[in-house]
mmCIF file of C-alpha atoms and ligand atoms in Angstrom:
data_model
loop_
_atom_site.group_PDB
_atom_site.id
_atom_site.type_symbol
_atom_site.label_atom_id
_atom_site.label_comp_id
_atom_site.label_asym_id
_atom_site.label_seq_id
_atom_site.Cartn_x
_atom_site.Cartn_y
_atom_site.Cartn_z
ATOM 1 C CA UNK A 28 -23.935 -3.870 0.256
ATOM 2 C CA UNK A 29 -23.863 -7.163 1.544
ATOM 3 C CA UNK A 30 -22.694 -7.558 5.816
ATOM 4 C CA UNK A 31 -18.962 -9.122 5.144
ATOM 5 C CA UNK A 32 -18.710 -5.789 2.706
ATOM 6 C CA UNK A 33 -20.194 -3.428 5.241
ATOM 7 C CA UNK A 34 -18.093 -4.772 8.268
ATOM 8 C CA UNK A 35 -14.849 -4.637 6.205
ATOM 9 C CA UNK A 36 -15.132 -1.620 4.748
ATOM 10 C CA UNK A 37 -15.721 -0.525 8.813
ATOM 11 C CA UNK A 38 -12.689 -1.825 9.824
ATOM 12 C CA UNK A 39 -10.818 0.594 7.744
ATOM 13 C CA UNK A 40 -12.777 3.812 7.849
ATOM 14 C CA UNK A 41 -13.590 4.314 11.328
ATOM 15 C CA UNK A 42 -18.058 4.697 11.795
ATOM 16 C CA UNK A 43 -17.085 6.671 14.791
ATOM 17 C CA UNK A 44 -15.280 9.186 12.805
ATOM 18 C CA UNK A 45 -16.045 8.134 9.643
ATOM 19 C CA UNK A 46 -12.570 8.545 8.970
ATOM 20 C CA UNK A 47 -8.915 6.390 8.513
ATOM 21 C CA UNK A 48 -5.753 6.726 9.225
ATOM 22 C CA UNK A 49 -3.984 3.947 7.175
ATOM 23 C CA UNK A 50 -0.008 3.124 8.011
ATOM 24 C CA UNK A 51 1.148 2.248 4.820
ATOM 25 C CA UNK A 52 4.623 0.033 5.037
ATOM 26 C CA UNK A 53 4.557 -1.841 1.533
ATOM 27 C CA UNK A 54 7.082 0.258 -0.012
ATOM 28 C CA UNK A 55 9.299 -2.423 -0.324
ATOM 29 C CA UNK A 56 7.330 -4.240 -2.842
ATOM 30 C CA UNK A 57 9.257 -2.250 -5.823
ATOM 31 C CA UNK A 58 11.688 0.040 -3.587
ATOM 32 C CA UNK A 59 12.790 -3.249 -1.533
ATOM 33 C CA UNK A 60 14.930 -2.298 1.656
ATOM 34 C CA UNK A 61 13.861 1.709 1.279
ATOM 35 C CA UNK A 62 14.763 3.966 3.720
ATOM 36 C CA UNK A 63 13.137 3.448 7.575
ATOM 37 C CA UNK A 64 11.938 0.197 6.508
ATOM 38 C CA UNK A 65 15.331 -1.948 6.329
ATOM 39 C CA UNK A 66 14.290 -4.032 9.306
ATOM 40 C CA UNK A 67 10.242 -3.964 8.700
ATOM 41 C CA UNK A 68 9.844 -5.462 12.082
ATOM 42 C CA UNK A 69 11.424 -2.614 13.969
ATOM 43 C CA UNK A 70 9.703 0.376 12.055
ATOM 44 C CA UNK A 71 6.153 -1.539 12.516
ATOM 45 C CA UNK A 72 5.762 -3.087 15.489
ATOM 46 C CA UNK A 73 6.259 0.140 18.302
ATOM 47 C CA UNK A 74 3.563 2.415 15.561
ATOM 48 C CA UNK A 75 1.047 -0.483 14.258
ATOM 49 C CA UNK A 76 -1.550 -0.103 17.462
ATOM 50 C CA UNK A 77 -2.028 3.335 16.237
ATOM 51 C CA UNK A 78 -3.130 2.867 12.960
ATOM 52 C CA UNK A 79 -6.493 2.319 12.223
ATOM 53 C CA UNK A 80 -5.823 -0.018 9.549
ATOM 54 C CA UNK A 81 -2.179 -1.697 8.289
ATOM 55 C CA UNK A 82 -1.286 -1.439 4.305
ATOM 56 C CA UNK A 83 1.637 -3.801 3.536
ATOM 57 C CA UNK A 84 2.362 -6.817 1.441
ATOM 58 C CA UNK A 85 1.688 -10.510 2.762
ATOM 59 C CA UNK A 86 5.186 -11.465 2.897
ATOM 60 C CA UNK A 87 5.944 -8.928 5.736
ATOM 61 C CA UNK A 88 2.591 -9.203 7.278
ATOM 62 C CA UNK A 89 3.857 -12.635 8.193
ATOM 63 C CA UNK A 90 6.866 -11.901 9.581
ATOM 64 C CA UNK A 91 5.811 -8.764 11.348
ATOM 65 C CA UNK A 92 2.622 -9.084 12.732
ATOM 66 C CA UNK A 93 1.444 -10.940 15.511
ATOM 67 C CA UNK A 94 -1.819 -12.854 14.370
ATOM 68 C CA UNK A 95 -2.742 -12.804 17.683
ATOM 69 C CA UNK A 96 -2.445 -8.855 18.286
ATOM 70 C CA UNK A 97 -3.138 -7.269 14.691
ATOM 71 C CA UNK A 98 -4.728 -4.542 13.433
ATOM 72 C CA UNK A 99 -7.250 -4.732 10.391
ATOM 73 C CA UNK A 100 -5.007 -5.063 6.852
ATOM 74 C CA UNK A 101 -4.978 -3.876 4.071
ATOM 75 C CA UNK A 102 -2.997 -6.164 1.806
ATOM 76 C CA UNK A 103 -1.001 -4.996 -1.220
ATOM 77 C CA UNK A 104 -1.302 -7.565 -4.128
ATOM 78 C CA UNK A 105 -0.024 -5.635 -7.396
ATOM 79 C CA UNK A 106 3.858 -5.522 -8.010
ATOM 80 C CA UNK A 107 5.863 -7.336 -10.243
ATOM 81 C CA UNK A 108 8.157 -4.275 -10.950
ATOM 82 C CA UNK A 109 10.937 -2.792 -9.250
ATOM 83 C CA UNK A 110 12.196 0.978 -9.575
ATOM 84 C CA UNK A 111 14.764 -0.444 -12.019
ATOM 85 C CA UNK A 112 11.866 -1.186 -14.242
ATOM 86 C CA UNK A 113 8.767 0.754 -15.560
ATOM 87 C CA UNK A 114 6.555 0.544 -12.597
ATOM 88 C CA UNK A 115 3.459 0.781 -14.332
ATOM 89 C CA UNK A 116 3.846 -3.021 -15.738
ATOM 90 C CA UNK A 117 2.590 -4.151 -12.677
ATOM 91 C CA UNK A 118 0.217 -8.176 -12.406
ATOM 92 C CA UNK A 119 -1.775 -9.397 -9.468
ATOM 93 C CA UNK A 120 0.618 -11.063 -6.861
ATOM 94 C CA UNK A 121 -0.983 -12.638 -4.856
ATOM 95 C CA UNK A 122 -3.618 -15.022 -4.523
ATOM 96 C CA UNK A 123 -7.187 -13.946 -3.719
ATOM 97 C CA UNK A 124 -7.461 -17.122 -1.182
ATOM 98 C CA UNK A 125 -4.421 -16.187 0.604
ATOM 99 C CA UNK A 126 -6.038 -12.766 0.890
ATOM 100 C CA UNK A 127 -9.174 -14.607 2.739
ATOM 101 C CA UNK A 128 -6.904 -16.642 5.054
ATOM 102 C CA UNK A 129 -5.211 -13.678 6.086
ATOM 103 C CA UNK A 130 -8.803 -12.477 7.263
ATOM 104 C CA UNK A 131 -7.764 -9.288 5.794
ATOM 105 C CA UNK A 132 -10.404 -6.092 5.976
ATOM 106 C CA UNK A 133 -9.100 -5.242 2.265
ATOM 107 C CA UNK A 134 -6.402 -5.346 -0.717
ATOM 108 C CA UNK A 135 -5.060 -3.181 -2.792
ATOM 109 C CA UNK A 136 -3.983 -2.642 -6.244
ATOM 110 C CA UNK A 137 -2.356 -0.007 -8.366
ATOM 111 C CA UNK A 138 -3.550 1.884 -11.459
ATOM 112 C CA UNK A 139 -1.676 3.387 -14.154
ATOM 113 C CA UNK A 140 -3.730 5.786 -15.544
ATOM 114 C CA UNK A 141 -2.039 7.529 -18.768
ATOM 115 C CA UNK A 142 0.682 5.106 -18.673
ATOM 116 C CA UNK A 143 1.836 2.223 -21.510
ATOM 117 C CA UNK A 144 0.476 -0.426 -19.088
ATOM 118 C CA UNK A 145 -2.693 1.139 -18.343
ATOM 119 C CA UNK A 146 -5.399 -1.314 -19.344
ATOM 120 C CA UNK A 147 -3.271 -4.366 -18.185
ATOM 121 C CA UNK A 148 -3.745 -2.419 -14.654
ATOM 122 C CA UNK A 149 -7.055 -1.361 -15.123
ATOM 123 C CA UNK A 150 -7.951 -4.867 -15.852
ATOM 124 C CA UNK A 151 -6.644 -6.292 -12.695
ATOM 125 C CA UNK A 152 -8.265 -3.889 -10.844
ATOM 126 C CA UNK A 153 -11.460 -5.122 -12.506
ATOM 127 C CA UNK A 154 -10.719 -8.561 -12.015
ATOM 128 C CA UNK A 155 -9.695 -7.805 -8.618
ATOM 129 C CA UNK A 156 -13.195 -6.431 -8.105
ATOM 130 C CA UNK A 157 -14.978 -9.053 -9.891
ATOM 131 C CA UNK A 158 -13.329 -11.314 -6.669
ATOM 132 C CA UNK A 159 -13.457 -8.765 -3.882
ATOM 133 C CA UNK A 160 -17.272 -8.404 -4.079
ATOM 134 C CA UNK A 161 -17.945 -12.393 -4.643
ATOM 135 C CA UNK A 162 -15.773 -12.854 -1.358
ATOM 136 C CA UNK A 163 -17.249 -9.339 0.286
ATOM 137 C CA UNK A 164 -13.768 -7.761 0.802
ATOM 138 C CA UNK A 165 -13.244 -4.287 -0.842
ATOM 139 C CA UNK A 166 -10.517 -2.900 -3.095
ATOM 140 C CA UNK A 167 -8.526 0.076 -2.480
ATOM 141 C CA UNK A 168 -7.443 1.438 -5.827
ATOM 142 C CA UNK A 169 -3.910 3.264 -5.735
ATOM 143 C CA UNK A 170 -3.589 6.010 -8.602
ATOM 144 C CA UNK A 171 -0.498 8.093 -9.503
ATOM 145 C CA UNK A 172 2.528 6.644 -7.411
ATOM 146 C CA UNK A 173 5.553 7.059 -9.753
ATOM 147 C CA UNK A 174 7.520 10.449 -10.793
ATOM 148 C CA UNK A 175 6.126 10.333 -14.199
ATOM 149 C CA UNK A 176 2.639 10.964 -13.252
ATOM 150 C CA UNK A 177 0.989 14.703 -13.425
ATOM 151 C CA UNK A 178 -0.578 15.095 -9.691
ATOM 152 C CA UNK A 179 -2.866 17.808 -10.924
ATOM 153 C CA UNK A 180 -6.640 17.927 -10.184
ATOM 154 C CA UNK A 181 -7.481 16.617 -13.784
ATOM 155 C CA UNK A 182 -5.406 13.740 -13.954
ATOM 156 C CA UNK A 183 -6.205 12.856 -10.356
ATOM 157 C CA UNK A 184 -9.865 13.386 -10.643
ATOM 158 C CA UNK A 185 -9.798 11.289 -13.984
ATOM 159 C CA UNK A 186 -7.950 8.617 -12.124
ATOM 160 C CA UNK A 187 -9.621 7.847 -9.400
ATOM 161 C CA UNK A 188 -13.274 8.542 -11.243
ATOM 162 C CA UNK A 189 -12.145 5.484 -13.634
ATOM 163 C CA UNK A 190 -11.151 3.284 -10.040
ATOM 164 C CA UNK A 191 -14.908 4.032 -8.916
ATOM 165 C CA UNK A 192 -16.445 3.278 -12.094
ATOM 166 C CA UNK A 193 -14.382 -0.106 -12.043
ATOM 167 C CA UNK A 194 -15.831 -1.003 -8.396
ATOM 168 C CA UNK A 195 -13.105 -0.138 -5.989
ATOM 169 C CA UNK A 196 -14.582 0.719 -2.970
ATOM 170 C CA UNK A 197 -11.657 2.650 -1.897
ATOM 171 C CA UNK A 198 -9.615 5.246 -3.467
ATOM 172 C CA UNK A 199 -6.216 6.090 -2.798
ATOM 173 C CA UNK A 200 -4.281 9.151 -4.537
ATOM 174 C CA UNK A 201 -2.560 12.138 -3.957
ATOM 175 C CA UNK A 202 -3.531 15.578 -2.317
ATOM 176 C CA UNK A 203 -3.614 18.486 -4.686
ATOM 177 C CA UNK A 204 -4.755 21.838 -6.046
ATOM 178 C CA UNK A 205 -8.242 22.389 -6.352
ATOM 179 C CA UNK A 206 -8.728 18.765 -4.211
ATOM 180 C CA UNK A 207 -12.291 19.030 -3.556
ATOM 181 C CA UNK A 208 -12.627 18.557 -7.515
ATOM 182 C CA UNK A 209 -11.228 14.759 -6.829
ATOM 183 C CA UNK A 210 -13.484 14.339 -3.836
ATOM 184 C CA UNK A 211 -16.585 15.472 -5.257
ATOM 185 C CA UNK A 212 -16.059 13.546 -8.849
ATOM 186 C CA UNK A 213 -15.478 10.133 -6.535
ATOM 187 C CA UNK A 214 -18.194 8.377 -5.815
ATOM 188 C CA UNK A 215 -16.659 6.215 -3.375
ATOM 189 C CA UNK A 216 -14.414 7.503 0.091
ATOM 190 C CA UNK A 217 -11.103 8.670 -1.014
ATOM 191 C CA UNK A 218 -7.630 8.777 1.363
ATOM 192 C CA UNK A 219 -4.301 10.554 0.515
ATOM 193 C CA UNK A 220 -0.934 9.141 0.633
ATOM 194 C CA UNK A 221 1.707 11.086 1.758
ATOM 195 C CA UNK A 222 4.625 11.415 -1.029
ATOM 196 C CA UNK A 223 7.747 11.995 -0.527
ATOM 197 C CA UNK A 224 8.760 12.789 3.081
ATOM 198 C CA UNK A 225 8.405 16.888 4.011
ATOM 199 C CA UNK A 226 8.607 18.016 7.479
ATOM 200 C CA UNK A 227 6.183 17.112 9.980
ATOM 201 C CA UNK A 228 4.096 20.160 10.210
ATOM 202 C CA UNK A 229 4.244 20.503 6.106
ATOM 203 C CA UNK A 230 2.952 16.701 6.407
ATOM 204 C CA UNK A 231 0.179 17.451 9.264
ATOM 205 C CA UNK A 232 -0.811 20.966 7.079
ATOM 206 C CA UNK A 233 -1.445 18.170 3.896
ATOM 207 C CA UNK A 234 -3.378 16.036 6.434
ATOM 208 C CA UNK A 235 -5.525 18.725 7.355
ATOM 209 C CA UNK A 236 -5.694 20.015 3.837
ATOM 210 C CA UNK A 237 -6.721 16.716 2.912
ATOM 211 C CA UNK A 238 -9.412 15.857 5.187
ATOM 212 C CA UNK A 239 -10.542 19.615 5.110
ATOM 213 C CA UNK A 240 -11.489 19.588 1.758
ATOM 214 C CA UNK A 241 -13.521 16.039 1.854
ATOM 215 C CA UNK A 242 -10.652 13.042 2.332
ATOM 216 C CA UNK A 243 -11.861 10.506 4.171
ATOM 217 C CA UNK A 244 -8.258 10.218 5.989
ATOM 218 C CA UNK A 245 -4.911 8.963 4.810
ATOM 219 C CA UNK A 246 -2.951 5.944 4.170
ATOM 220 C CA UNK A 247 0.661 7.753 4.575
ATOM 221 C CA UNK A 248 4.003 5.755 5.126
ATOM 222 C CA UNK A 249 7.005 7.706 4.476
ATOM 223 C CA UNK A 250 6.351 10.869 6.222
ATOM 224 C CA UNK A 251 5.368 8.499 9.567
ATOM 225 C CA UNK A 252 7.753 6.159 9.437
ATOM 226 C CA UNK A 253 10.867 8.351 7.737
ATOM 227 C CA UNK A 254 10.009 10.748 10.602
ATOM 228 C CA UNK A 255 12.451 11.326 13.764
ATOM 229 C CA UNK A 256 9.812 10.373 16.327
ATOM 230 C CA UNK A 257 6.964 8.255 14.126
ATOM 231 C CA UNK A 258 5.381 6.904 17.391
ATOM 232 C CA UNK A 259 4.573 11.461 17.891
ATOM 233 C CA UNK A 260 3.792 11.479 14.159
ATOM 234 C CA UNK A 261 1.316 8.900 13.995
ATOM 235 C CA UNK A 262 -0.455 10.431 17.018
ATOM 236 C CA UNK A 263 -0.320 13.548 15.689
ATOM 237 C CA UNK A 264 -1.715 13.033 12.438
ATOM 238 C CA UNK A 265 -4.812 10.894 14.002
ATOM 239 C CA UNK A 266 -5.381 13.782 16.059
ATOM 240 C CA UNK A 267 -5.689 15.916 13.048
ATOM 241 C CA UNK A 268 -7.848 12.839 11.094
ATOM 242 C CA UNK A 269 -10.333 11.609 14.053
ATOM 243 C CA UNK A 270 -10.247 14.117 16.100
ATOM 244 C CA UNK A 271 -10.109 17.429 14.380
ATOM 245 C CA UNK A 272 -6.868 18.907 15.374
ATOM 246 C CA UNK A 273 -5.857 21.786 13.742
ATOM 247 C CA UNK A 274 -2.079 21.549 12.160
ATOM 248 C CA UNK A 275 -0.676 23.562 14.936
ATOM 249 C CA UNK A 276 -2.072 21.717 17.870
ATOM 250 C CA UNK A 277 -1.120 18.342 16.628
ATOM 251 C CA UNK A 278 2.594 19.377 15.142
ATOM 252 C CA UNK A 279 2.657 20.611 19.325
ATOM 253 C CA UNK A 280 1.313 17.304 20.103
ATOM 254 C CA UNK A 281 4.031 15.542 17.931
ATOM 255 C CA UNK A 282 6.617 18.274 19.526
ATOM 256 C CA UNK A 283 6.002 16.731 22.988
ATOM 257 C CA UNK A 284 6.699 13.444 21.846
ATOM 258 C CA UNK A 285 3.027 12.375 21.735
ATOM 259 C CA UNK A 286 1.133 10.543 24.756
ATOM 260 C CA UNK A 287 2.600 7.747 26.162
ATOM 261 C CA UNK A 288 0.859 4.491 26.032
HETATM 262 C C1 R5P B 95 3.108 3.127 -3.104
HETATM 263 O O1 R5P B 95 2.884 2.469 -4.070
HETATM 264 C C2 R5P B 95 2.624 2.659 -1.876
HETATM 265 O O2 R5P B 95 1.324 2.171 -2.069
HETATM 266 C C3 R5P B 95 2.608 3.580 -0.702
HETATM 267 O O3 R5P B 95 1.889 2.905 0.248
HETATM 268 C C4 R5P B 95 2.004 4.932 -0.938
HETATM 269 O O4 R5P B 95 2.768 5.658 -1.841
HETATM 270 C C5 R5P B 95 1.776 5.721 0.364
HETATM 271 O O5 R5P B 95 2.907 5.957 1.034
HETATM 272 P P1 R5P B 95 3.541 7.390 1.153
HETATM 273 O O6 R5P B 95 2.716 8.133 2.166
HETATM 274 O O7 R5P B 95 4.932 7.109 1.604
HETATM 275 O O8 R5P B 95 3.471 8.072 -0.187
#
């Protein structure tokens, strides 16, 4: 791995740790205004210093982050779709070069695995690839989002086998019976995303579940940013991540509003 790869793929998973916790905030890309993120800024700005790494499309990247004060990114560049339309139909979005003037430590692209469009996706994830290692910047692969899609060990292990075997460096998906199944079929560092928002210590029991059972960390929006205190919640869940919290101490840490900084 060449040094550009090797020092972006660092700025995402920790070498401290080893580990991430990712903020993802790109919902909007086929939700648009979704709940907690109506005013992008406002959600972002008080919770980005404690992510390890930002997830999010370019458009709100440049209206919410200050160049100047940023943490790495991880920039979304599938979409094309919106909830009123099969999400799986997804193209690339954005240009690689605007990618390398963002100076960003990553993108990232959805897969449809099982679905109509799932060669078009697979595709651009290659192609994606083909441009992320000319350019040294790795490719987070996102598998399953969407109702439709059967979250079970199988399908997830499938999944995010195919991403690796395509040449994402990264793969996102979804926590799950018999996990360790997904891990240890993956040849590359896999992270979780949340789902659907559950109550804190449900969502700090995942994380721990998660990184437990071989998870490199998570890249979780809704269940930080949907949550009554998310400044507590993001705290929390890096205790869990980097610093090996069990679910009880860190929902107590997220209880007490979290440490002020
Ligand atoms: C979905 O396509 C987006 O990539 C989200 O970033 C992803 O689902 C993670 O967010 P959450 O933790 O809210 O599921």
């Amino acid at each position: 791995m060449d040094w550009g790869m090797r020092n972006r793929i660092s700025r995402i998973i920790r070498p401290g740790t080893g580990r991430t916790v990712m903020l993802a905030v790109d919902h909007g890309y086929f939700l648009g205004p979704t709940s907690g993120l109506e005013k992008p800024k406002e959600t972002i700005q008080p919770i980005a210093k404690y992510a390890d790494t930002l997830m999010l499309t370019r458009g709100v990247l440049r209206y919410t982050i200050d160049p100047n004060d940023a943490p790495p990114i991880v920039l979304r560049v599938s979409g094309g779709t919106s909830i009123l339309t099969p999400l799986s139909n997804e193209g690339v979005t954005a240009d690689f070069e605007d990618a390398i003037r963002l100076n960003v430590a990553g993108v990232a692209i959805s897969i449809f695995v099982g679905s109509e469009h799932e060669r078009q996706t697979l595709l651009n994830l290659s192609e994606l690839v083909n441009l992320g290692e000319r350019y040294g910047i790795p490719v987070l692969a996102v598998t399953a989002v969407g109702k439709d899609m059967n979250r079970d060990a199988r399908y997830l292990s499938l999944a995010s086998r195919i991403a690796a075997e395509l040449g994402a460096r990264i793969v996102k998906t979804y926590y799950c019976e018999d996990f360790e199944q997904v891990v240890e079929t993956c040849p590359v560092p896999v992270v979780i995303a949340g789902g659907k928002k559950i109550t804190e210590k449900e969502a700090l029991d995942l994380t721990y579940n998660a990184v437990s059972r071989g998870a490199v960390g998570v890249d979780m929006g809704r269940n930080i940013f949907q949550s009554e205190n998310p400044k507590a919640m993001i705290q929390a869940v890096r205790a869990v991540v980097h610093e090996g919290a069990k679910p009880a101490e860190a929902f107590d840490l997220y209880r007490s509003g979290g440490i002020s900084t």
